[in-house]
mmCIF file of C-alpha atoms in Angstrom:
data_model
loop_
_atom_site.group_PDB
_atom_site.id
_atom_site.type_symbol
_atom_site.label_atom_id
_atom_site.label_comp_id
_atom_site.label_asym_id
_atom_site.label_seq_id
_atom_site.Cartn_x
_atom_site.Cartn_y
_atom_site.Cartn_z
ATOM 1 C CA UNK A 1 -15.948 -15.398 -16.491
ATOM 2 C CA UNK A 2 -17.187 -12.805 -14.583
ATOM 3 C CA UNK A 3 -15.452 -10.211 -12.552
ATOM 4 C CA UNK A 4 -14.894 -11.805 -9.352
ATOM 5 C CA UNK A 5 -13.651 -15.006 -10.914
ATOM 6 C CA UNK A 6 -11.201 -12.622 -12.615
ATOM 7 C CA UNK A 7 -9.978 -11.106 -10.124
ATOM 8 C CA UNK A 8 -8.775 -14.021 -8.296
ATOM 9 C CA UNK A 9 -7.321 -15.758 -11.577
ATOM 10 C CA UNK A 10 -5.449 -13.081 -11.751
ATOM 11 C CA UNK A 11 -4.696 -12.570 -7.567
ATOM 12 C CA UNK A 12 -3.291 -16.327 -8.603
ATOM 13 C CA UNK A 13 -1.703 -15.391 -11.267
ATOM 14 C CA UNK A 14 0.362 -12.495 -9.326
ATOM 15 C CA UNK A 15 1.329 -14.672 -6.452
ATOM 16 C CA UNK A 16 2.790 -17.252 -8.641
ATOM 17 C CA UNK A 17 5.166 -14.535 -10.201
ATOM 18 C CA UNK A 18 6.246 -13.354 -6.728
ATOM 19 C CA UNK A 19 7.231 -16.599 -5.843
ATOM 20 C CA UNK A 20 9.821 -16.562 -8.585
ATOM 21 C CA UNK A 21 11.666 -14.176 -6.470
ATOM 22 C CA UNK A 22 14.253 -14.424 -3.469
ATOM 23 C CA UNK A 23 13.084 -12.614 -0.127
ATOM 24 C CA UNK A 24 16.618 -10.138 -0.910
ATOM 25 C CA UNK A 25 15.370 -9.541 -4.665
ATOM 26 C CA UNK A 26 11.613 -8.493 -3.645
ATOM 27 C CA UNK A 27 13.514 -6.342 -0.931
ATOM 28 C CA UNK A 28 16.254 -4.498 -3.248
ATOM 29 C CA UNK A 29 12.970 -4.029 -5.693
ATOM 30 C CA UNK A 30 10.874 -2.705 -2.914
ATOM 31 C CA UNK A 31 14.176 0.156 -2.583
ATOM 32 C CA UNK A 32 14.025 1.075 -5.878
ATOM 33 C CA UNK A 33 9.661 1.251 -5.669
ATOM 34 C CA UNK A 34 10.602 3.346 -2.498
ATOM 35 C CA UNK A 35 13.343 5.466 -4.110
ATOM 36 C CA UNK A 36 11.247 6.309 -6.769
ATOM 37 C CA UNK A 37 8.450 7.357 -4.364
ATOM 38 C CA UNK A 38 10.356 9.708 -2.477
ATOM 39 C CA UNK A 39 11.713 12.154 -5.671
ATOM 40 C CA UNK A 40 8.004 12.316 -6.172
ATOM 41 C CA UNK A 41 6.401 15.898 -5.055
ATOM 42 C CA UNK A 42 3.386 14.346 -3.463
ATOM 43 C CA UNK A 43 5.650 12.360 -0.875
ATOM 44 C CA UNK A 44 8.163 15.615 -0.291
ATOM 45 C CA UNK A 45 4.989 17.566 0.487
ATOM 46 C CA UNK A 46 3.177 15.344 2.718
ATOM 47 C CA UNK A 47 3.938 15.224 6.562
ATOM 48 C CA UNK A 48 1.151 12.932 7.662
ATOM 49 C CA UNK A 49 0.968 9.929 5.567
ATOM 50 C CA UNK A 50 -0.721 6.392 6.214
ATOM 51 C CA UNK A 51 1.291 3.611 4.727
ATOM 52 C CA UNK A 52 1.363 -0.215 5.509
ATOM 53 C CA UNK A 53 3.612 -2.252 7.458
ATOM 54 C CA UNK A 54 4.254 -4.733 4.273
ATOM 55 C CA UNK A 55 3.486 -8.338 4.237
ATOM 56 C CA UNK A 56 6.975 -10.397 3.073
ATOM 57 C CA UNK A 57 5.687 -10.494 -0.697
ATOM 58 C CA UNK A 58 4.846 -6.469 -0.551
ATOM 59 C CA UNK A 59 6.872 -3.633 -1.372
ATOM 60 C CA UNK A 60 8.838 -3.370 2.039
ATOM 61 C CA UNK A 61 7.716 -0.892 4.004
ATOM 62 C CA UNK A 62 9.540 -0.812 7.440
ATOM 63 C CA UNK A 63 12.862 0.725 6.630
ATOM 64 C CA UNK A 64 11.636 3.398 4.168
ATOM 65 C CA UNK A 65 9.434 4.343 7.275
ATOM 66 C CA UNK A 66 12.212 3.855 9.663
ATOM 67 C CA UNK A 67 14.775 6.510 6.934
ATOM 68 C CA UNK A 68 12.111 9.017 7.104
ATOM 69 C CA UNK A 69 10.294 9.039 10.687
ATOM 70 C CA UNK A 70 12.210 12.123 11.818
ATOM 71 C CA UNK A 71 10.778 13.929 9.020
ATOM 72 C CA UNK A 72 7.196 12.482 8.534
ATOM 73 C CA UNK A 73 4.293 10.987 10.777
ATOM 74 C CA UNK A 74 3.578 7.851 9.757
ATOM 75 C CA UNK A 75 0.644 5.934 10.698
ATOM 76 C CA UNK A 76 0.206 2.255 10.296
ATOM 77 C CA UNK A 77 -3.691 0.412 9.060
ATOM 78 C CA UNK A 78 -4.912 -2.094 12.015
ATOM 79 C CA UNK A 79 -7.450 -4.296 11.826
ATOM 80 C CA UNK A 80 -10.428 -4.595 13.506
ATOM 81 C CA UNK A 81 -13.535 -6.552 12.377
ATOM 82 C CA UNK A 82 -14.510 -5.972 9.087
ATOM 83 C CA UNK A 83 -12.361 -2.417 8.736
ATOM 84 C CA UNK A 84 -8.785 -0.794 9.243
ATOM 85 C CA UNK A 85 -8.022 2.299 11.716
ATOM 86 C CA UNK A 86 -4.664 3.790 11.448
ATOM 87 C CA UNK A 87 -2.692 4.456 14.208
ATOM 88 C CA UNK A 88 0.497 6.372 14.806
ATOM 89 C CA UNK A 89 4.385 4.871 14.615
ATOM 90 C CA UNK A 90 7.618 5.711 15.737
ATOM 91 C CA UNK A 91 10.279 3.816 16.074
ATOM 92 C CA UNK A 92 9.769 2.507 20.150
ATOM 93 C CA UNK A 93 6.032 1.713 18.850
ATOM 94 C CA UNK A 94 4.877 -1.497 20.631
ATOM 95 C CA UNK A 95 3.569 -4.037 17.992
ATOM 96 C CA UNK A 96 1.450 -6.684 17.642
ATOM 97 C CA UNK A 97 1.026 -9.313 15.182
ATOM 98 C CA UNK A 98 -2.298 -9.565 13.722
ATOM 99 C CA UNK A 99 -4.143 -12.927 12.702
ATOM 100 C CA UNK A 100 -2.589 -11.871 9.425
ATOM 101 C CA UNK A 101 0.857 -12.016 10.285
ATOM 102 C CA UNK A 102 1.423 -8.280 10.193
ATOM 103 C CA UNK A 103 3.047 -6.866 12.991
ATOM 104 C CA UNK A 104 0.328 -3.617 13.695
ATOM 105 C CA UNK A 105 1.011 -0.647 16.389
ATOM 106 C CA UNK A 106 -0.942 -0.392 19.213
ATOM 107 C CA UNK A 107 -2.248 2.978 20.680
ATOM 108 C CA UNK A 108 -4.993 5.849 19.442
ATOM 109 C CA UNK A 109 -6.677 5.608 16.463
ATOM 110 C CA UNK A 110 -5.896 8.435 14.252
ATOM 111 C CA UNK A 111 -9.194 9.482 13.137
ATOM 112 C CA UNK A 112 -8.498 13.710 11.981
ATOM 113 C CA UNK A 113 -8.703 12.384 7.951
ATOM 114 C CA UNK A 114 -8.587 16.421 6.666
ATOM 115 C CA UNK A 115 -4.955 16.321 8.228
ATOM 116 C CA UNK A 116 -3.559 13.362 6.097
ATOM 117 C CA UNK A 117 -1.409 14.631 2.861
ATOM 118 C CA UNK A 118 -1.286 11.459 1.270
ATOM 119 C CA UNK A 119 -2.141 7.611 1.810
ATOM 120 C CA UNK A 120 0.484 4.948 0.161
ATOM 121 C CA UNK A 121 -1.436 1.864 -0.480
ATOM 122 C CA UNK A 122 -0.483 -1.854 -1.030
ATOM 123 C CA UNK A 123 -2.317 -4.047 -3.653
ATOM 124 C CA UNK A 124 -2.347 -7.214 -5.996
ATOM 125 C CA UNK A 125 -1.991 -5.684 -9.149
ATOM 126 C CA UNK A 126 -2.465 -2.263 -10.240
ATOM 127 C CA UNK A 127 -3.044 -0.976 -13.721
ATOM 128 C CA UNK A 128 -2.379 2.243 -16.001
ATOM 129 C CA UNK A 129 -5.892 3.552 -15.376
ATOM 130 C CA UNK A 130 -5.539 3.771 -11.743
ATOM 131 C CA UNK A 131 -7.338 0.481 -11.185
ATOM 132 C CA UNK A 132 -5.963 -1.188 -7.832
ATOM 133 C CA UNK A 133 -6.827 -5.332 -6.632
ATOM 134 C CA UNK A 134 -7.014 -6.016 -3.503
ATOM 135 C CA UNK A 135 -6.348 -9.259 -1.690
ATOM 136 C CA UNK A 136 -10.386 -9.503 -1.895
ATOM 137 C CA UNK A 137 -11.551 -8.437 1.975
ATOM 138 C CA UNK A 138 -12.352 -5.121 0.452
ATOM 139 C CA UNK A 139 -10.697 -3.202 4.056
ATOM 140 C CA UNK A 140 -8.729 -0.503 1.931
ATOM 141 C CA UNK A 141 -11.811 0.241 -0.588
ATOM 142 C CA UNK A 142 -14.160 0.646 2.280
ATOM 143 C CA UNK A 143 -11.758 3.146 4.079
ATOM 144 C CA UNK A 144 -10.813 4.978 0.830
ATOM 145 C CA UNK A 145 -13.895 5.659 0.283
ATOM 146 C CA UNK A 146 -14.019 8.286 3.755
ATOM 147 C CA UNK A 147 -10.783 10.110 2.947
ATOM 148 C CA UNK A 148 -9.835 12.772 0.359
ATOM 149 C CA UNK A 149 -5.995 12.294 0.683
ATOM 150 C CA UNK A 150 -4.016 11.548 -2.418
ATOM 151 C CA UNK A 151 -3.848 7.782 -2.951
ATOM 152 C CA UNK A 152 -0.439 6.107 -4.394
ATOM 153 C CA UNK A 153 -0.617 2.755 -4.802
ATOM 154 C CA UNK A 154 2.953 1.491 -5.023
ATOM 155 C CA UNK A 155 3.928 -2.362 -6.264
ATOM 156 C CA UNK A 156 6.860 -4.371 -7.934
ATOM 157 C CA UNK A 157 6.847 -3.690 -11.677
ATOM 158 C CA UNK A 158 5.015 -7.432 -12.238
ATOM 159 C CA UNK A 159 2.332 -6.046 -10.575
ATOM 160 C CA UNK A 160 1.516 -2.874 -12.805
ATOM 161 C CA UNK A 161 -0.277 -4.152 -15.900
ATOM 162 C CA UNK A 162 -2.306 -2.246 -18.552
ATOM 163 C CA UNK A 163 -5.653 -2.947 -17.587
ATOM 164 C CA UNK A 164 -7.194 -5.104 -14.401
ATOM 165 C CA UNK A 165 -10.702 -5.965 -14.023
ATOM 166 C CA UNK A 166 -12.675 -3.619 -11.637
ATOM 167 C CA UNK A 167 -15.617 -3.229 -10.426
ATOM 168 C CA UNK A 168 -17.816 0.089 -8.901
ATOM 169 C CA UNK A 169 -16.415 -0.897 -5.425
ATOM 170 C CA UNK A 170 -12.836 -0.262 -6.318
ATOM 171 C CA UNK A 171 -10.812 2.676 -5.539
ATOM 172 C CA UNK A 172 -9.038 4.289 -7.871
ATOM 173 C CA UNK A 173 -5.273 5.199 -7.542
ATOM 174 C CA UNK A 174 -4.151 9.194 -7.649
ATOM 175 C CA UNK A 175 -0.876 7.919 -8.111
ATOM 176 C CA UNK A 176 1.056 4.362 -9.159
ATOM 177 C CA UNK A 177 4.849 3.760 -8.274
ATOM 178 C CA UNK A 178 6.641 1.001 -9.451
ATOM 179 C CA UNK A 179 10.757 0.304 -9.971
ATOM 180 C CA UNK A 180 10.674 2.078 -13.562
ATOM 181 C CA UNK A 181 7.559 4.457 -13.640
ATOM 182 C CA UNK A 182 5.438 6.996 -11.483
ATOM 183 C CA UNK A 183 1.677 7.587 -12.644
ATOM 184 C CA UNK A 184 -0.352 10.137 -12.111
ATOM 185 C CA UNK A 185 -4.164 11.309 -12.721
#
């Protein structure tokens, strides 16, 4: 099997796991992902961070954002074509929903990359080399790949497994968050 048909055995194999949980059990998980995230030093330093409005079987993003928007500037990936943009939101930020499904802000694109502290990333699966999988569009490893900002990919504890298979394409994590454990470089 090579590594493409691995990665979505095991993109399969994740959202068959998350589908043994309740919409109120993935949220209280994604509040113990998030309060483990924000004791971390790289979040309590940051004030610009890009972070993802979460799909329903994602860490949940929107009230973690919503706690800490006085304090931080958040910005939010769009799509458009074949990449993401980030743009800015507060609280009164007109959404949209995307052909995805996720509601996205409208507005600026944020495109200053040397001011972002610290990008907080979704994914399939991670694993305890840093390795992150995608949902298999490839938008976040093409925009990683412009921006030096420390990446944390955050995910249910299901999701964070020893090793995944990667490829040269992939992005790895500074940082992995999950219910029970931080990871660094």
């Amino acid at each position: 099997m090579n590594i493409a048909q691995q990665k979505e055995k095991l993109r399969k194999e994740i959202s068959l796991l998350k589908k043994q949980y309740s919409a109120d059990d993935l949220y209280n998980r994604s509040e113990e992902v998030l309060s483990v995230l924000e004791i971390t030093g790289a979040f309590q330093q940051a004030k610009t961070i890009f972070i993802y409005n979460s799909m329903d079987d994602e860490v949940q993003t929107l009230d973690f954002i919503n706690r800490w928007s006085a304090e931080k500037n958040f910005y939010l990936p769009v799509v458009v074509k074949d990449d993401i943009v980030f743009r800015k939101y507060v609280q009164d930020t007109t959404l949209k929903q995307s052909s995805y499904g996720i509601m996205e802000p409208l507005g600026d694109n944020f495109t200053d990359y040397k001011k972002v502290d610290l990008i907080i990333v979704p994914g399939v699966a991670f694993d305890r080399k840093m390795g992150r999988l995608g949902r298999g569009r490839g938008y976040y490893d093409r925009f990683l790949s412009l921006i030096s900002a420390p990446k944390m990919g955050i995910c249910f504890e299901f999701q964070l497994l020893d090793t995944i298979p990667v490829d040269t394409n992939d992005i790895k994590m500074d940082y992995i968050v999950s219910e029970n454990e931080f990871i660094w470089k």
